[in-house]
mmCIF file of C-alpha atoms in Angstrom:
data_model
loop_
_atom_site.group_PDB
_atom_site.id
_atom_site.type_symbol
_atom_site.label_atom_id
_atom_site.label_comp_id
_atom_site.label_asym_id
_atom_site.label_seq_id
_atom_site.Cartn_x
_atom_site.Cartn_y
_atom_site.Cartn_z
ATOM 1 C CA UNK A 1 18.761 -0.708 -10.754
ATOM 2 C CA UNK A 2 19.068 1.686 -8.150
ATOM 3 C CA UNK A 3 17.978 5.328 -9.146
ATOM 4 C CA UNK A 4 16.036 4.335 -12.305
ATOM 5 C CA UNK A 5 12.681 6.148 -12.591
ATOM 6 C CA UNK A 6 10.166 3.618 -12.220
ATOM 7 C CA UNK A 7 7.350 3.438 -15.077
ATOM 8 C CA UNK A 8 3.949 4.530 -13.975
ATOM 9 C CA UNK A 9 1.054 3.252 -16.294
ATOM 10 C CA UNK A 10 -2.023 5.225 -14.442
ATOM 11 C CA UNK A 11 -0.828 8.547 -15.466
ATOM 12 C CA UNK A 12 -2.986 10.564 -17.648
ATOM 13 C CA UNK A 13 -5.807 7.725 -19.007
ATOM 14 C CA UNK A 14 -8.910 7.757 -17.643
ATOM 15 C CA UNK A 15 -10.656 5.320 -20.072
ATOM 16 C CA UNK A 16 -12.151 2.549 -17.837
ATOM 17 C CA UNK A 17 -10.206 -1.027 -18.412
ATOM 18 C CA UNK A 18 -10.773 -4.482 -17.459
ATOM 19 C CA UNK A 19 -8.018 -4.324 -14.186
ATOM 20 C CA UNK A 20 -4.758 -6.779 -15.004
ATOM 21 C CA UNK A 21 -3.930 -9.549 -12.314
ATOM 22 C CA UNK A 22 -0.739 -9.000 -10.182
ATOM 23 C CA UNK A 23 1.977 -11.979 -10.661
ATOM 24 C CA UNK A 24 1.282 -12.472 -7.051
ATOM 25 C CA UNK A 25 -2.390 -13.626 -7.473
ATOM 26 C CA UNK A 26 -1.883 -15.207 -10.911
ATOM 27 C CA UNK A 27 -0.062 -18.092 -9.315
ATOM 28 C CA UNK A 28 -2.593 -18.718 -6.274
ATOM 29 C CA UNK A 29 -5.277 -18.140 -8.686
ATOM 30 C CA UNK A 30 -4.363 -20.707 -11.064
ATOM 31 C CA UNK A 31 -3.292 -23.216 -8.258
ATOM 32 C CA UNK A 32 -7.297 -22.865 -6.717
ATOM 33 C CA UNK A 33 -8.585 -23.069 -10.287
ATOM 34 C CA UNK A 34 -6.247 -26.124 -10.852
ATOM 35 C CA UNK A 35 -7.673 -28.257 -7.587
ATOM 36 C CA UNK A 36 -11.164 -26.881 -7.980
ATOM 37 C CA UNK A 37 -11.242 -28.415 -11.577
ATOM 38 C CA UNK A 38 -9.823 -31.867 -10.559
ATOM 39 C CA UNK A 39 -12.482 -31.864 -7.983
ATOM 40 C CA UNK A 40 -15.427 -30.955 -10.395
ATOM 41 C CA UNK A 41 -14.127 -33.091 -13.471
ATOM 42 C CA UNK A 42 -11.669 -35.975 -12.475
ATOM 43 C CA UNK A 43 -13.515 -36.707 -9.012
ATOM 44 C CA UNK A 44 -16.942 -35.688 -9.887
ATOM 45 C CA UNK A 45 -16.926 -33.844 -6.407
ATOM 46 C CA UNK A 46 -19.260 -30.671 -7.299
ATOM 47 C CA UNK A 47 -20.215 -30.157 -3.435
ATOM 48 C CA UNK A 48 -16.172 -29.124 -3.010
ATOM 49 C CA UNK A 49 -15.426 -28.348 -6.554
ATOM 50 C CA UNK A 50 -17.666 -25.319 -7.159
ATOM 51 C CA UNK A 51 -16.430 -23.809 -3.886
ATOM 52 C CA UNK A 52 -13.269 -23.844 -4.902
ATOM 53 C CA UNK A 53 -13.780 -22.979 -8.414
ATOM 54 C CA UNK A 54 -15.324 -19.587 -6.560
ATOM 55 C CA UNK A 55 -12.755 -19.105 -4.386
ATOM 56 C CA UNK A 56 -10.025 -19.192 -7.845
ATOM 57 C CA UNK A 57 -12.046 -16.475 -8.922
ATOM 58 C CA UNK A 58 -12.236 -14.527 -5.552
ATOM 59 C CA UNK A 59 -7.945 -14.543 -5.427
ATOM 60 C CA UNK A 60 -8.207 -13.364 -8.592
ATOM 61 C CA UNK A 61 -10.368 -10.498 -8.019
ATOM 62 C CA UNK A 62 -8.376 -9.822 -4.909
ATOM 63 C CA UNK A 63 -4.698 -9.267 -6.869
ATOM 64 C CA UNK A 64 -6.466 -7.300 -9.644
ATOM 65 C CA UNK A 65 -3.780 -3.956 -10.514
ATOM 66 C CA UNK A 66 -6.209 -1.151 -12.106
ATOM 67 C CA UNK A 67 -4.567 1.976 -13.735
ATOM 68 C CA UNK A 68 -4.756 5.010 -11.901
ATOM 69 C CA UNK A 69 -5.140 8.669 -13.129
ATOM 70 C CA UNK A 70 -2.406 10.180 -10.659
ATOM 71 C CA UNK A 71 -3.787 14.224 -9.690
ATOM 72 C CA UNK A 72 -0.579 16.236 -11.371
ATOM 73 C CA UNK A 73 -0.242 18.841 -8.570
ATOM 74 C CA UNK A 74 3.534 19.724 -6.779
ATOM 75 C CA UNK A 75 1.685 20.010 -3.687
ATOM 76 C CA UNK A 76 -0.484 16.703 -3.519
ATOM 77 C CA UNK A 77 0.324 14.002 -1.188
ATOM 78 C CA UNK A 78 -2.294 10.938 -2.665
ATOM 79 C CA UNK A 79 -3.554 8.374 -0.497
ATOM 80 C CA UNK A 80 -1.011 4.783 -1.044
ATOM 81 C CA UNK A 81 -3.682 2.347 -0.479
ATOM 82 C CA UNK A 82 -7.318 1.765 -1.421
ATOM 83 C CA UNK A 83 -9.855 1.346 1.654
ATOM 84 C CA UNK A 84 -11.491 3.246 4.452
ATOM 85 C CA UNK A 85 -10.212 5.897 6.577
ATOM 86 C CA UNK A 86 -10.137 4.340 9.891
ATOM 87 C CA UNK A 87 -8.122 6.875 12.334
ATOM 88 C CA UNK A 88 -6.867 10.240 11.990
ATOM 89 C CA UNK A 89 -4.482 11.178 14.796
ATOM 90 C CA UNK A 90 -1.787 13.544 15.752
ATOM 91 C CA UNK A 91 1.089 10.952 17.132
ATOM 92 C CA UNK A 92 5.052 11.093 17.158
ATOM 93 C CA UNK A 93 6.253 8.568 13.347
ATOM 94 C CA UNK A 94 7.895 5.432 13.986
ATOM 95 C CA UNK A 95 11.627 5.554 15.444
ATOM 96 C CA UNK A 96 12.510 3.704 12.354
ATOM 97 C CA UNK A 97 11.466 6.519 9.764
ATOM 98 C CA UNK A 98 12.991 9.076 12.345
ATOM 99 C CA UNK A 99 16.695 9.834 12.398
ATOM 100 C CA UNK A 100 19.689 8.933 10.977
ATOM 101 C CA UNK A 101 19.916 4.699 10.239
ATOM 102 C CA UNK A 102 23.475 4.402 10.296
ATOM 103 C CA UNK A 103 23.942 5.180 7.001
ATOM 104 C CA UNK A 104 23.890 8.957 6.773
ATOM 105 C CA UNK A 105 20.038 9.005 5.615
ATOM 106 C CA UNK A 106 18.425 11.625 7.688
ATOM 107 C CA UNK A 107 14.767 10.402 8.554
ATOM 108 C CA UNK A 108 11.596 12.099 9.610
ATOM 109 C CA UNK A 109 12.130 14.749 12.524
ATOM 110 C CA UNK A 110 11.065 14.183 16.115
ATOM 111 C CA UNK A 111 7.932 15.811 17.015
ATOM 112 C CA UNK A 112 4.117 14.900 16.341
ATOM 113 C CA UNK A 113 2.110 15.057 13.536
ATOM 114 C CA UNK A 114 -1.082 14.084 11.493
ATOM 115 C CA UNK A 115 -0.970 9.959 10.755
ATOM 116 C CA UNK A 116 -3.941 9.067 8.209
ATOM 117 C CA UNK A 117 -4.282 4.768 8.918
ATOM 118 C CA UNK A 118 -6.208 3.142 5.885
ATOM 119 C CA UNK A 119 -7.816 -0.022 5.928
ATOM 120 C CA UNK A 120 -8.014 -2.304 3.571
ATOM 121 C CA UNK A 121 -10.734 -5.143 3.694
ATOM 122 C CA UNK A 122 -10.418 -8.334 1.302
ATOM 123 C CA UNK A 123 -12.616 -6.393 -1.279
ATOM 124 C CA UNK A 124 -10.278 -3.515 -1.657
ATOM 125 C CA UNK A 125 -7.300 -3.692 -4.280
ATOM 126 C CA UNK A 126 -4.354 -4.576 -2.674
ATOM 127 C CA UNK A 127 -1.716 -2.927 -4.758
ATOM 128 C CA UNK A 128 -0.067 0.204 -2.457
ATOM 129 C CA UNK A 129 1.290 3.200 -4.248
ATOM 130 C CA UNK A 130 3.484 6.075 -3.453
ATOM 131 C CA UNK A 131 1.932 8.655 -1.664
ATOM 132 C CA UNK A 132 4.647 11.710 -3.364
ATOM 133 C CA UNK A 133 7.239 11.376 -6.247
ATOM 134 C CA UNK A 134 10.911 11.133 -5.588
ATOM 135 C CA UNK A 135 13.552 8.679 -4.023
ATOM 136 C CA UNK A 136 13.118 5.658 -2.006
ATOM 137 C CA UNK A 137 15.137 6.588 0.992
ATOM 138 C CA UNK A 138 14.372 3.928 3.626
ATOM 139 C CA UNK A 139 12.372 0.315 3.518
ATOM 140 C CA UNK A 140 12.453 -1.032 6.875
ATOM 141 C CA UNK A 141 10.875 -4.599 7.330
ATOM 142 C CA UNK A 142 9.573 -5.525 10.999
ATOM 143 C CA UNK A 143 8.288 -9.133 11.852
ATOM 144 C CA UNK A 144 5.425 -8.777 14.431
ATOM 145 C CA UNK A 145 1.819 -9.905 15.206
ATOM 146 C CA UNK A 146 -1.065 -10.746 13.037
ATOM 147 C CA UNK A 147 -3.720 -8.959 15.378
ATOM 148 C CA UNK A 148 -6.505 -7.116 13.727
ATOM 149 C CA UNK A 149 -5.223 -4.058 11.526
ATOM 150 C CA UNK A 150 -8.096 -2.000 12.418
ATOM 151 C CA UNK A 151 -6.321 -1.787 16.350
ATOM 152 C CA UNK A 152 -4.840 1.176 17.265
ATOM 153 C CA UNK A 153 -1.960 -0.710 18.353
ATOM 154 C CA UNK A 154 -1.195 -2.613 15.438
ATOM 155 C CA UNK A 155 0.846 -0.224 14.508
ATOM 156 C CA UNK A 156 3.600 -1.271 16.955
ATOM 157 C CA UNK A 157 2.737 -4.606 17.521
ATOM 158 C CA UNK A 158 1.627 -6.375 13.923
ATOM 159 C CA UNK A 159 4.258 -7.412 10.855
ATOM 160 C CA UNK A 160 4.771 -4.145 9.502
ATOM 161 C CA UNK A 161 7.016 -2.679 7.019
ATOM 162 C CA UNK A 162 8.147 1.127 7.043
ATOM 163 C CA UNK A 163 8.669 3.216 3.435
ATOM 164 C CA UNK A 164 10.692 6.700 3.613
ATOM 165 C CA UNK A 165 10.206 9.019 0.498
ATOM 166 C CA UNK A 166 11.974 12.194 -0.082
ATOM 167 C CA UNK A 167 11.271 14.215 -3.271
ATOM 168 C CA UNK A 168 13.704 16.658 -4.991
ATOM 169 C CA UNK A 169 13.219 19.612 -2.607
ATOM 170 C CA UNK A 170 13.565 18.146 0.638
ATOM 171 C CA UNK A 171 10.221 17.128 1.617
ATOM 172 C CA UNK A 172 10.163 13.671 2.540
ATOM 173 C CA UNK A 173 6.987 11.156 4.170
ATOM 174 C CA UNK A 174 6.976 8.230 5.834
ATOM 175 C CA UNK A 175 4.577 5.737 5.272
ATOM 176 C CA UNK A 176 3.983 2.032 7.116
ATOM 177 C CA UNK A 177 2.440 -1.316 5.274
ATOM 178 C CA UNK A 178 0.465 -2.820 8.179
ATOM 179 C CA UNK A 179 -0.328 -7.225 8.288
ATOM 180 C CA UNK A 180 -3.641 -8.021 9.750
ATOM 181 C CA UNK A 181 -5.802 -11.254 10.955
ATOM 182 C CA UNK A 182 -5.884 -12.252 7.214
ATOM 183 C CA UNK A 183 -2.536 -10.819 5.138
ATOM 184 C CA UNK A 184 0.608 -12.752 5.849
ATOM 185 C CA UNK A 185 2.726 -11.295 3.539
ATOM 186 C CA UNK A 186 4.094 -7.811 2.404
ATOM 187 C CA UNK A 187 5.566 -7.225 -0.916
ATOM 188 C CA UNK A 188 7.555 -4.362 -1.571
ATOM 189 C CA UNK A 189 8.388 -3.419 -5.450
ATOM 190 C CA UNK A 190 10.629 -1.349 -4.869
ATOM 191 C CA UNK A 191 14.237 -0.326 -2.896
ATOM 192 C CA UNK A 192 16.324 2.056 -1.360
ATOM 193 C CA UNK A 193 17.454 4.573 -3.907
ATOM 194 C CA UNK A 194 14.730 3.682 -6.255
ATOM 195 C CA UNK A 195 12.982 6.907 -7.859
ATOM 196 C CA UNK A 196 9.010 6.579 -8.512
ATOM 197 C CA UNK A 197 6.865 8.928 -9.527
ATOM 198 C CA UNK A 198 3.736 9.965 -7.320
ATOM 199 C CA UNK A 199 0.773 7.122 -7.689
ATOM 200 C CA UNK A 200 3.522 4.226 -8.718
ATOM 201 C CA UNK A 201 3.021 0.798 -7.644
ATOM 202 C CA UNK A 202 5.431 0.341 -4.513
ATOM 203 C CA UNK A 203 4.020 -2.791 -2.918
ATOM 204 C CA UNK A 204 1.719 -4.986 -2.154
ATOM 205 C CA UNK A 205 -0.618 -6.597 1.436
ATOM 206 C CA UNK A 206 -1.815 -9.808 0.517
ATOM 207 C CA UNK A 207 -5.794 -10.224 1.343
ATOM 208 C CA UNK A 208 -5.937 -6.765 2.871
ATOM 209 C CA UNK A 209 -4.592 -5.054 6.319
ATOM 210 C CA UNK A 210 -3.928 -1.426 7.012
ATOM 211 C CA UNK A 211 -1.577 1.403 5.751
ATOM 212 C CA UNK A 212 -0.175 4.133 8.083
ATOM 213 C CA UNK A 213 0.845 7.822 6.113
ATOM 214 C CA UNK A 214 2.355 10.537 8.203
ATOM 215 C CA UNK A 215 1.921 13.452 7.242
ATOM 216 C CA UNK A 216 4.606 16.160 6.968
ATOM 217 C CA UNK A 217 5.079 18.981 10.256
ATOM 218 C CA UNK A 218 2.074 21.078 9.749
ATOM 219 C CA UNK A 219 0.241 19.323 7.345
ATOM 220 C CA UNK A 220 -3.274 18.792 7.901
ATOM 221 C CA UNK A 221 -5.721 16.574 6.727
ATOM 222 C CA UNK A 222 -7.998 16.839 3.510
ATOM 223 C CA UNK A 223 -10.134 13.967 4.608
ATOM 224 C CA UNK A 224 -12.365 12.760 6.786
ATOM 225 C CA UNK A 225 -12.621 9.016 9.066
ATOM 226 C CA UNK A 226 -14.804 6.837 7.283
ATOM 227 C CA UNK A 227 -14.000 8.452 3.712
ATOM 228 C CA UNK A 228 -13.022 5.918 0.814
ATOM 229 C CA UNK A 229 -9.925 6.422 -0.360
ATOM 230 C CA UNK A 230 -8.287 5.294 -4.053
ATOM 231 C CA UNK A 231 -4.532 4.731 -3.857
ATOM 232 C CA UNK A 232 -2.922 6.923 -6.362
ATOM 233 C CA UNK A 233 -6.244 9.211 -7.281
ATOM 234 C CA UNK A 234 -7.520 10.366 -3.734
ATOM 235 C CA UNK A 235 -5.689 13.938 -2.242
ATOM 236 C CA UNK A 236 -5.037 13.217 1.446
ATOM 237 C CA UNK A 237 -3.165 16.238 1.852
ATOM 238 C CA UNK A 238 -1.908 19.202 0.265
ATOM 239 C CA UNK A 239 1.775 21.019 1.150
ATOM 240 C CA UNK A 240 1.733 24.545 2.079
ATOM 241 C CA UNK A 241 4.486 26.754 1.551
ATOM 242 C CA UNK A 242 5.610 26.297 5.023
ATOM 243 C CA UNK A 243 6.139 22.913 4.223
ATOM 244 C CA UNK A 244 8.235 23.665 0.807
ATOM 245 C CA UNK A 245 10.393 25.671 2.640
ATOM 246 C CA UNK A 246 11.328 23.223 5.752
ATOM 247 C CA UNK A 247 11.701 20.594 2.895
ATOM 248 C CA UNK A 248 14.333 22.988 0.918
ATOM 249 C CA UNK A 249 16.072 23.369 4.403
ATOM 250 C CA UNK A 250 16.125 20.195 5.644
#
């Protein structure tokens, strides 16, 4: 139901546990481990049966959902998405996180600032989480390309679907789900007027691709290119009080 608090399981345990499997892999998982066994014990085909019987375990591997220990700081903004820092880049957000979208939502202002792209390769978890704690404002899906993720233009061009967050003060961030060569679906968990709590599960890539963040006015940076990142546990930024203020006004 709209503006229900969301539950978020990572908080506060940092006890190591063998990672669930999403729905969303459970299914493909035990449709590969389904064939791959009729291959290896009805047909006696072991050349295509243990392949398969790998592959089961891969999709299972790629969908697994790990708790999270979510940094319990006002001022964090954590990274959504587990992967590599691939770009850092001062560039104008996406017209449809700017602006007002018809329905009296107000959007990120005009004006450049710091986007941190993440990519995700087939070996990263897959589950994306919200980068700040507060209201699901805007989810705008975008059918597009399937180009590599890792382009600088994939941002513009490739299926893509667009997340705007605004927590209790003001401050609000924009963040885009990215499709690749591989992923050919995005999942989203959640919808407008849905409250979640920094590090909550928001969505899903399926077999990896690229997330976009952009960064509040005058926010920069706390990493670097080529850093890992761990949705829900990494710090990609931190607000100033510059940035408290503008929220509180806006």
């Amino acid at each position: 139901m709209a503006g229900e608090l969301l539950d978020n399981k990572g908080r506060g345990d940092a006890a190591w546990q063998w990672p669930a499997i999403h729905p969303e892999g459970r299914k493909i998982g035990l449709i590969a481990t389904a064939v791959s066994l009729a291959f290896l014990l009805i047909f006696d085909w072991e050349i295509i049966g243990w392949p398969l019987l790998a592959l089961s375990g891969g999709v299972f591997a790629f969908f697994r959902d790990p708790e999270r220990v979510v940094p319990q700081g006002d001022t964090c903004i954590v990274s959504p998405a587990d992967g590599i820092v691939s770009a850092i880049a001062v560039v104008e957000p996406p017209v449809e996180l700017q602006g007002d979208d018809g329905t009296g939502v107000l959007g990120l202002p005009s004006g450049a600032v710091v986007r941190i792209s993440i990519f995700m390769s087939v070996f990263d978890v897959h589950i994306n989480r919200a980068p700040i704690g507060g209201m699901v404002r805007r989810l705008v899906y975008i059918p597009g390309k399937f180009m590599n993720a890792d382009l600088d233009k994939a941002s513009e061009e490739n299926e893509r679907q667009h997340i705007l967050m605004e927590r209790g003060d003001g401050v609000a961030i924009g963040f885009t789900q990215i499709a690749g060569l591989v992923a050919r679906r995005i999942v989203p968990f959640v919808k407008p007027g849905d409250m979640v709590a920094v590090g909550q599960r928001v969505g899903l890539i399926r077999f990896g691709s690229r997330v976009d963040v952009y960064l509040p006015a005058g926010t920069d940076a706390k990493v670097l290119v080529g850093q890992k990142m761990v949705a829900g546990e990494t710090v990609l930024a931190e607000l100033g009080k510059q940035q408290l203020l503008e929220g509180i006004a806006h």
